[in-house]
Amino acid sequence: MAKLRHAHRIATAGMASFGALAAALAAIPAAAQVAPEGQSSTGAAQEQAQDAAAEQNSPGPGNSPNAGGVEEIVVTAQFREQNLQDTPLAITAVSSEMLEARSQTNVAEVAAQAPSVTLKPQGTAYGPSMTASIRGIGQYDFNPALEPGVGLYIDDVYYATLTGSLFDLLDLERVEVLRGPQGTLAGRNSIGGAVKLYSKRPTGSNTGYVSAAYGSRDRLDLRASADFGLTDTLSTRISGVSKSQDGYIKRMDFGCVYPAGSSPLNPAGGVPRILPANSDCVTAREGEVNYQAVRGQLRWQPDDRIDVNIIADYTDDNRTTGGSVLLLRRNAAGAIASPNYPYPPNPAARVFDINPFAADIPYDSRFVCGPYCNFATYNSLADNGQPLATVDGRVDFEGWGLSGQVDWELTDALQLVSISAYREYRSQFSNDDDLSPLAHSLGSGDLTFWSFSQELRLNGTLLDDALEYTLGGFFMDQRSVYATSQNLRYAGLLPFIGDDPVNADTKAAFAHVAWRPIEPLTLTAGVRYTDEHKDYTYTRLTPEGALHPQLGALNGQTGNYDNSRVDYRLNAMYEVTPDVSVYAQWSTGFKGGGINPRPFFAQQVLPFGPETLESYEVGFKSDLFDRLARINVAGFYSNYKDIQLALSVCPQAGAAFSRPCALPANAGDAHVKGIEVEASLRPAAGFLIDGSASYTDFDYVEDSLDPASGIQAGMVSTYTPEWKWSVGAQYEMLLGSAGSLTPRVDVAYQSEVYTNPVNGPTNLIEGYTVANGRLTWRNEEDDLQIGLEVTNLFDKYYFLTLFDLTRAGAGFVTGLPGRPREWAVTLKKTF
């Protein structure tokens, strides 16, 4: 409780400082005048962007989303508002109108149309988290001691962990996906890139909307938003979402499907039934949805120079586990590796009893249930002196946050931006990783987290606006406590309890300058200094609270990590014509290191250093044929050094302590190169075609690899497809007084990926193509719409993520299958 009070004191102090600043601003007289072009405040520019987007993209009759050519989107990637086409970066920017047209409701779905980007929800083992990777660089492990690799932001507030990162796209103005290292712009851990979500701000318009969707497996989505003007200077916006849906993966009772003694799969004395004889043998449905979130904003604009916006949000996600299925997988020699314990068949390591039943029941293909089911029980029966262990098989995430942003036009050429934020969450989850009734492995996690951050920016112009600069500083203090209960009988470990606090803090100072020496040429330079600290303390006790007899040597040990780093960016952009420009860039980034968060033995308390990236990029941006076509191209080459990869075997700890292992290690270097293309075509009023494609070539530097890691030349980083493409098309048919009808189809493809650093057939996800369709009717007044959507149109069976523990000797591979074909009908009313 003392730790929690400390967190709240920091939050209260930060918000009090923010409040004092806002009050001070109120007392300062400022002339009420429009800010000069290129220097308008973030809030004002965003409001202008919202109005422009609404006018251009309103799909009602006579105002087609294509009537004005390709849409203009304002982005803030370089600390100030710029047209997407004037920003010399590889950015995928998606407006709220396009998110709705594609039936996208969470951030992972946005990646389907973003080149070189992988965002996937994780399965049972990693709780409510997401794997994120851009250009072959990212992270898939939720542990708070590890850094994401892809920066995640909502309204310029940094989210420091992958847990809770599967954001709903609630009442957004736009999404920005920045590709390539953002070391000077977004800071630490944005080495692969950054994903930024921006909410619609209050404008005092007294408008809003309500929508409801019903679909497959009793899906029910409710969304609403309202914008109110409270006074001439004060406005508010409140948004909320509630989503529920039955799961698509059945958790089956093995003893019910195969009663003991009735089949060789379950002989007499085998697995008893859990459910009564007249049941459907389904104990739960995994992959269900039960999600609620609300966001409130209060905006104060006493004059044209001061803009204060305060945001509070709350999220509750309470459901069955994410869902996984057990897979039959073979190794490179063709022998079954999953399900098969022990694997390898005659391992040098010890082999332990995981069968608590009287009959001889091996861990084999009898427990492969099917494409959308498993035989998990979420308990390990008492056996050989080991006690009964039971977990609930659910996920519960509850989080909230408070942030405040002040935009203050000090003069016509100088702007101060302050962003203060406090965030807190608790995530409870459990996993039965082997997905069988056997007492193989069972675990639960209770992760608490809080963070306080403060960012200050000073934006200015000189030389008659020919030079723009930003000076800034950033501070973040964060703490997490990962409490876990683990029963890993396959590893020969007695049940243990972990309760590991992780403290981290970061300080940074940055500068960014853009100079236009002649009209068509812009030169940009950036530098950022970062200093970071992290400490990790281990707790390893028995469930009764005594020192663990096998892992007790870890108890009370603390590992420390400290590092400082300077990142750079140089960029040149040349406007060939007002609608065509080219750019070249050199930039760097890094992801912080740390101490192994999951040692099984004291010998595995090993450090790992930061990984770094140096990237060269050239690009081409164009709006052609009177803005009827947009084509953006980016090519890159990166030197990726000291890559952090989670190893399943860690010989660094010694032969007797190499398994089980989950050691992050600096495994080597790589060269990454590729090309990305994004295009929008509007050949006629009402007709839109958009598409993207990317090619990524990831090559490890052979002589940099540690042979003991198991990684070899020719392997690639996790969740990195070589090829990725998407195409979408829609056509609005005007029906006069009957309104309009717009059909849309989206198709997306990714080539094969590997989900473990040590690539092999057991952790390979084959390439797949998924298509979605939507038909939208709008009335003539454009205040009512009905949409019919079908996702996974051709009912493709594919996997989002895999969890492969064959190299660790656990003998299983599980996978999270993508959702099958689903339909929904949505009714939306605006007012």
PDB file of C-alpha atoms in Angstrom, residues 648-822:
ATOM      1  CA  SER A 648      14.830 -20.878 -25.275  1.00  0.00           C
ATOM      2  CA  VAL A 649      18.203 -22.364 -24.336  1.00  0.00           C
ATOM      3  CA  CYS A 650      20.852 -20.370 -22.469  1.00  0.00           C
ATOM      4  CA  PRO A 651      24.180 -22.241 -22.375  1.00  0.00           C
ATOM      5  CA  GLN A 652      25.719 -19.053 -20.956  1.00  0.00           C
ATOM      6  CA  ALA A 653      24.381 -20.247 -17.580  1.00  0.00           C
ATOM      7  CA  GLY A 654      26.181 -23.578 -17.819  1.00  0.00           C
ATOM      8  CA  ALA A 655      25.116 -26.957 -19.162  1.00  0.00           C
ATOM      9  CA  ALA A 656      23.217 -27.951 -16.010  1.00  0.00           C
ATOM     10  CA  PHE A 657      21.239 -24.693 -15.985  1.00  0.00           C
ATOM     11  CA  SER A 658      20.523 -24.092 -19.675  1.00  0.00           C
ATOM     12  CA  ARG A 659      16.884 -25.309 -19.598  1.00  0.00           C
ATOM     13  CA  PRO A 660      14.237 -24.135 -19.032  1.00  0.00           C
ATOM     14  CA  CYS A 661      15.282 -20.705 -20.243  1.00  0.00           C
ATOM     15  CA  ALA A 662      13.713 -17.424 -21.302  1.00  0.00           C
ATOM     16  CA  LEU A 663      16.836 -15.265 -21.479  1.00  0.00           C
ATOM     17  CA  PRO A 664      16.932 -12.026 -23.496  1.00  0.00           C
ATOM     18  CA  ALA A 665      20.383 -11.822 -25.034  1.00  0.00           C
ATOM     19  CA  ASN A 666      22.326  -9.633 -27.463  1.00  0.00           C
ATOM     20  CA  ALA A 667      22.528 -12.344 -30.085  1.00  0.00           C
ATOM     21  CA  GLY A 668      24.168 -10.568 -33.023  1.00  0.00           C
ATOM     22  CA  ASP A 669      23.824  -8.002 -35.791  1.00  0.00           C
ATOM     23  CA  ALA A 670      21.798  -7.778 -38.981  1.00  0.00           C
ATOM     24  CA  HIS A 671      21.306  -5.757 -42.137  1.00  0.00           C
ATOM     25  CA  VAL A 672      17.700  -4.917 -42.964  1.00  0.00           C
ATOM     26  CA  LYS A 673      16.625  -3.409 -46.252  1.00  0.00           C
ATOM     27  CA  GLY A 674      13.342  -2.973 -48.029  1.00  0.00           C
ATOM     28  CA  ILE A 675      10.930  -0.902 -50.033  1.00  0.00           C
ATOM     29  CA  GLU A 676       7.422   0.332 -49.215  1.00  0.00           C
ATOM     30  CA  VAL A 677       4.713   1.701 -51.486  1.00  0.00           C
ATOM     31  CA  GLU A 678       1.397   3.334 -50.606  1.00  0.00           C
ATOM     32  CA  ALA A 679      -1.106   4.554 -53.190  1.00  0.00           C
ATOM     33  CA  SER A 680      -4.578   6.085 -53.418  1.00  0.00           C
ATOM     34  CA  LEU A 681      -6.445   6.463 -56.709  1.00  0.00           C
ATOM     35  CA  ARG A 682      -9.687   8.389 -57.187  1.00  0.00           C
ATOM     36  CA  PRO A 683     -10.433   7.959 -60.888  1.00  0.00           C
ATOM     37  CA  ALA A 684     -14.010   9.241 -60.629  1.00  0.00           C
ATOM     38  CA  ALA A 685     -16.341  10.857 -58.149  1.00  0.00           C
ATOM     39  CA  GLY A 686     -17.323   8.302 -55.547  1.00  0.00           C
ATOM     40  CA  PHE A 687     -14.687   5.779 -56.629  1.00  0.00           C
ATOM     41  CA  LEU A 688     -11.669   5.045 -54.422  1.00  0.00           C
ATOM     42  CA  ILE A 689      -8.874   2.489 -54.761  1.00  0.00           C
ATOM     43  CA  ASP A 690      -6.159   2.332 -52.114  1.00  0.00           C
ATOM     44  CA  GLY A 691      -3.288  -0.067 -51.664  1.00  0.00           C
ATOM     45  CA  SER A 692       0.095  -0.711 -50.104  1.00  0.00           C
ATOM     46  CA  ALA A 693       2.980  -3.135 -50.515  1.00  0.00           C
ATOM     47  CA  SER A 694       6.284  -3.814 -48.788  1.00  0.00           C
ATOM     48  CA  TYR A 695       9.327  -6.018 -49.212  1.00  0.00           C
ATOM     49  CA  THR A 696      11.643  -6.599 -46.234  1.00  0.00           C
ATOM     50  CA  ASP A 697      14.974  -8.419 -46.488  1.00  0.00           C
ATOM     51  CA  PHE A 698      16.388  -9.318 -43.059  1.00  0.00           C
ATOM     52  CA  ASP A 699      19.936 -10.713 -43.060  1.00  0.00           C
ATOM     53  CA  TYR A 700      21.901 -11.669 -39.962  1.00  0.00           C
ATOM     54  CA  VAL A 701      25.607 -10.898 -40.137  1.00  0.00           C
ATOM     55  CA  GLU A 702      27.000 -14.419 -39.890  1.00  0.00           C
ATOM     56  CA  ASP A 703      30.241 -13.722 -38.055  1.00  0.00           C
ATOM     57  CA  SER A 704      28.405 -11.636 -35.414  1.00  0.00           C
ATOM     58  CA  LEU A 705      26.209 -14.496 -34.191  1.00  0.00           C
ATOM     59  CA  ASP A 706      26.908 -16.372 -30.984  1.00  0.00           C
ATOM     60  CA  PRO A 707      26.875 -20.066 -31.990  1.00  0.00           C
ATOM     61  CA  ALA A 708      25.462 -21.005 -28.601  1.00  0.00           C
ATOM     62  CA  SER A 709      22.309 -19.002 -29.313  1.00  0.00           C
ATOM     63  CA  GLY A 710      21.154 -21.422 -31.991  1.00  0.00           C
ATOM     64  CA  ILE A 711      20.549 -18.563 -34.422  1.00  0.00           C
ATOM     65  CA  GLN A 712      22.114 -19.108 -37.822  1.00  0.00           C
ATOM     66  CA  ALA A 713      22.634 -17.081 -40.974  1.00  0.00           C
ATOM     67  CA  GLY A 714      19.541 -17.274 -43.148  1.00  0.00           C
ATOM     68  CA  MET A 715      17.150 -16.956 -40.211  1.00  0.00           C
ATOM     69  CA  VAL A 716      15.040 -13.832 -39.771  1.00  0.00           C
ATOM     70  CA  SER A 717      13.652 -11.889 -36.848  1.00  0.00           C
ATOM     71  CA  THR A 718      10.275 -12.761 -35.372  1.00  0.00           C
ATOM     72  CA  TYR A 719       7.019 -11.687 -37.043  1.00  0.00           C
ATOM     73  CA  THR A 720       8.794 -10.284 -40.095  1.00  0.00           C
ATOM     74  CA  PRO A 721       7.048 -11.115 -43.376  1.00  0.00           C
ATOM     75  CA  GLU A 722       9.214 -10.741 -46.455  1.00  0.00           C
ATOM     76  CA  TRP A 723       6.206  -9.622 -48.494  1.00  0.00           C
ATOM     77  CA  LYS A 724       3.090  -7.771 -47.418  1.00  0.00           C
ATOM     78  CA  TRP A 725       0.413  -6.115 -49.532  1.00  0.00           C
ATOM     79  CA  SER A 726      -3.139  -4.846 -49.340  1.00  0.00           C
ATOM     80  CA  VAL A 727      -5.718  -3.395 -51.710  1.00  0.00           C
ATOM     81  CA  GLY A 728      -9.118  -1.859 -51.074  1.00  0.00           C
ATOM     82  CA  ALA A 729     -11.824  -0.412 -53.267  1.00  0.00           C
ATOM     83  CA  GLN A 730     -15.134   1.320 -52.697  1.00  0.00           C
ATOM     84  CA  TYR A 731     -17.714   3.006 -54.895  1.00  0.00           C
ATOM     85  CA  GLU A 732     -20.443   5.329 -53.718  1.00  0.00           C
ATOM     86  CA  MET A 733     -23.690   5.053 -55.665  1.00  0.00           C
ATOM     87  CA  LEU A 734     -25.960   8.076 -55.293  1.00  0.00           C
ATOM     88  CA  LEU A 735     -29.650   7.191 -54.973  1.00  0.00           C
ATOM     89  CA  GLY A 736     -31.174  10.664 -54.944  1.00  0.00           C
ATOM     90  CA  SER A 737     -33.665  11.127 -52.131  1.00  0.00           C
ATOM     91  CA  ALA A 738     -32.958   7.522 -51.059  1.00  0.00           C
ATOM     92  CA  GLY A 739     -29.422   8.503 -50.036  1.00  0.00           C
ATOM     93  CA  SER A 740     -26.370   6.522 -51.138  1.00  0.00           C
ATOM     94  CA  LEU A 741     -25.045   2.975 -51.143  1.00  0.00           C
ATOM     95  CA  THR A 742     -21.308   2.238 -50.829  1.00  0.00           C
ATOM     96  CA  PRO A 743     -19.842  -1.250 -51.210  1.00  0.00           C
ATOM     97  CA  ARG A 744     -16.209  -1.737 -50.114  1.00  0.00           C
ATOM     98  CA  VAL A 745     -13.817  -4.685 -50.296  1.00  0.00           C
ATOM     99  CA  ASP A 746     -10.412  -4.999 -48.601  1.00  0.00           C
ATOM    100  CA  VAL A 747      -7.869  -7.754 -49.234  1.00  0.00           C
ATOM    101  CA  ALA A 748      -4.598  -8.120 -47.283  1.00  0.00           C
ATOM    102  CA  TYR A 749      -1.716 -10.591 -47.613  1.00  0.00           C
ATOM    103  CA  GLN A 750       1.353 -11.376 -45.541  1.00  0.00           C
ATOM    104  CA  SER A 751       3.985 -13.976 -46.394  1.00  0.00           C
ATOM    105  CA  GLU A 752       5.273 -16.539 -43.917  1.00  0.00           C
ATOM    106  CA  VAL A 753       6.737 -15.474 -40.577  1.00  0.00           C
ATOM    107  CA  TYR A 754       8.630 -17.192 -37.787  1.00  0.00           C
ATOM    108  CA  THR A 755       7.615 -16.610 -34.184  1.00  0.00           C
ATOM    109  CA  ASN A 756      10.840 -17.726 -32.464  1.00  0.00           C
ATOM    110  CA  PRO A 757      14.318 -16.223 -32.909  1.00  0.00           C
ATOM    111  CA  VAL A 758      15.598 -19.715 -33.742  1.00  0.00           C
ATOM    112  CA  ASN A 759      13.537 -20.310 -36.875  1.00  0.00           C
ATOM    113  CA  GLY A 760      12.193 -23.765 -37.549  1.00  0.00           C
ATOM    114  CA  PRO A 761       9.171 -25.611 -38.901  1.00  0.00           C
ATOM    115  CA  THR A 762       7.627 -25.747 -35.431  1.00  0.00           C
ATOM    116  CA  ASN A 763       7.317 -21.940 -35.213  1.00  0.00           C
ATOM    117  CA  LEU A 764       6.434 -21.159 -38.812  1.00  0.00           C
ATOM    118  CA  ILE A 765       3.188 -19.362 -39.697  1.00  0.00           C
ATOM    119  CA  GLU A 766       2.401 -19.899 -43.361  1.00  0.00           C
ATOM    120  CA  GLY A 767       1.493 -16.888 -45.490  1.00  0.00           C
ATOM    121  CA  TYR A 768      -2.184 -16.046 -45.804  1.00  0.00           C
ATOM    122  CA  THR A 769      -4.658 -13.716 -47.478  1.00  0.00           C
ATOM    123  CA  VAL A 770      -7.743 -12.346 -45.723  1.00  0.00           C
ATOM    124  CA  ALA A 771     -10.593 -10.395 -47.327  1.00  0.00           C
ATOM    125  CA  ASN A 772     -13.235  -8.203 -45.687  1.00  0.00           C
ATOM    126  CA  GLY A 773     -16.350  -6.624 -47.158  1.00  0.00           C
ATOM    127  CA  ARG A 774     -18.746  -3.862 -46.135  1.00  0.00           C
ATOM    128  CA  LEU A 775     -21.938  -2.380 -47.594  1.00  0.00           C
ATOM    129  CA  THR A 776     -23.012   0.995 -46.210  1.00  0.00           C
ATOM    130  CA  TRP A 777     -26.270   2.878 -46.791  1.00  0.00           C
ATOM    131  CA  ARG A 778     -26.582   6.545 -45.815  1.00  0.00           C
ATOM    132  CA  ASN A 779     -29.668   8.701 -45.922  1.00  0.00           C
ATOM    133  CA  GLU A 780     -29.867  11.903 -47.938  1.00  0.00           C
ATOM    134  CA  GLU A 781     -29.270  14.094 -44.869  1.00  0.00           C
ATOM    135  CA  ASP A 782     -26.179  12.019 -44.001  1.00  0.00           C
ATOM    136  CA  ASP A 783     -27.171  11.672 -40.352  1.00  0.00           C
ATOM    137  CA  LEU A 784     -28.180   8.018 -40.471  1.00  0.00           C
ATOM    138  CA  GLN A 785     -26.291   5.016 -41.788  1.00  0.00           C
ATOM    139  CA  ILE A 786     -26.657   1.247 -41.797  1.00  0.00           C
ATOM    140  CA  GLY A 787     -23.649  -0.948 -42.491  1.00  0.00           C
ATOM    141  CA  LEU A 788     -23.402  -4.662 -43.187  1.00  0.00           C
ATOM    142  CA  GLU A 789     -19.890  -6.040 -42.726  1.00  0.00           C
ATOM    143  CA  VAL A 790     -18.362  -9.463 -43.258  1.00  0.00           C
ATOM    144  CA  THR A 791     -14.830 -10.054 -41.982  1.00  0.00           C
ATOM    145  CA  ASN A 792     -12.686 -12.978 -43.176  1.00  0.00           C
ATOM    146  CA  LEU A 793     -14.995 -13.141 -46.145  1.00  0.00           C
ATOM    147  CA  PHE A 794     -13.742 -16.514 -47.433  1.00  0.00           C
ATOM    148  CA  ASP A 795     -13.437 -18.081 -43.955  1.00  0.00           C
ATOM    149  CA  LYS A 796      -9.643 -18.486 -44.167  1.00  0.00           C
ATOM    150  CA  TYR A 797      -8.032 -20.515 -41.373  1.00  0.00           C
ATOM    151  CA  TYR A 798      -4.768 -18.901 -40.315  1.00  0.00           C
ATOM    152  CA  PHE A 799      -2.722 -18.079 -37.228  1.00  0.00           C
ATOM    153  CA  LEU A 800      -2.037 -14.686 -35.701  1.00  0.00           C
ATOM    154  CA  THR A 801       0.655 -15.831 -33.248  1.00  0.00           C
ATOM    155  CA  LEU A 802       2.351 -19.060 -32.120  1.00  0.00           C
ATOM    156  CA  PHE A 803       3.869 -20.100 -28.793  1.00  0.00           C
ATOM    157  CA  ASP A 804       6.640 -22.661 -29.401  1.00  0.00           C
ATOM    158  CA  LEU A 805       8.357 -24.266 -26.399  1.00  0.00           C
ATOM    159  CA  THR A 806       9.804 -27.297 -28.173  1.00  0.00           C
ATOM    160  CA  ARG A 807      13.361 -25.972 -27.942  1.00  0.00           C
ATOM    161  CA  ALA A 808      12.864 -25.531 -24.204  1.00  0.00           C
ATOM    162  CA  GLY A 809      12.008 -29.217 -23.901  1.00  0.00           C
ATOM    163  CA  ALA A 810       8.333 -28.605 -23.102  1.00  0.00           C
ATOM    164  CA  GLY A 811       7.232 -30.428 -26.242  1.00  0.00           C
ATOM    165  CA  PHE A 812       4.361 -28.263 -27.411  1.00  0.00           C
ATOM    166  CA  VAL A 813       3.396 -25.576 -29.888  1.00  0.00           C
ATOM    167  CA  THR A 814       0.161 -23.658 -29.486  1.00  0.00           C
ATOM    168  CA  GLY A 815      -1.347 -21.092 -31.813  1.00  0.00           C
ATOM    169  CA  LEU A 816      -3.909 -18.311 -31.754  1.00  0.00           C
ATOM    170  CA  PRO A 817      -6.083 -18.746 -34.855  1.00  0.00           C
ATOM    171  CA  GLY A 818      -7.549 -15.696 -36.514  1.00  0.00           C
ATOM    172  CA  ARG A 819     -11.270 -15.185 -36.114  1.00  0.00           C
ATOM    173  CA  PRO A 820     -13.412 -17.187 -38.569  1.00  0.00           C
ATOM    174  CA  ARG A 821     -15.866 -15.516 -40.931  1.00  0.00           C
ATOM    175  CA  GLU A 822     -18.088 -13.129 -38.983  1.00  0.00           C
TER     176      GLU A 822
END
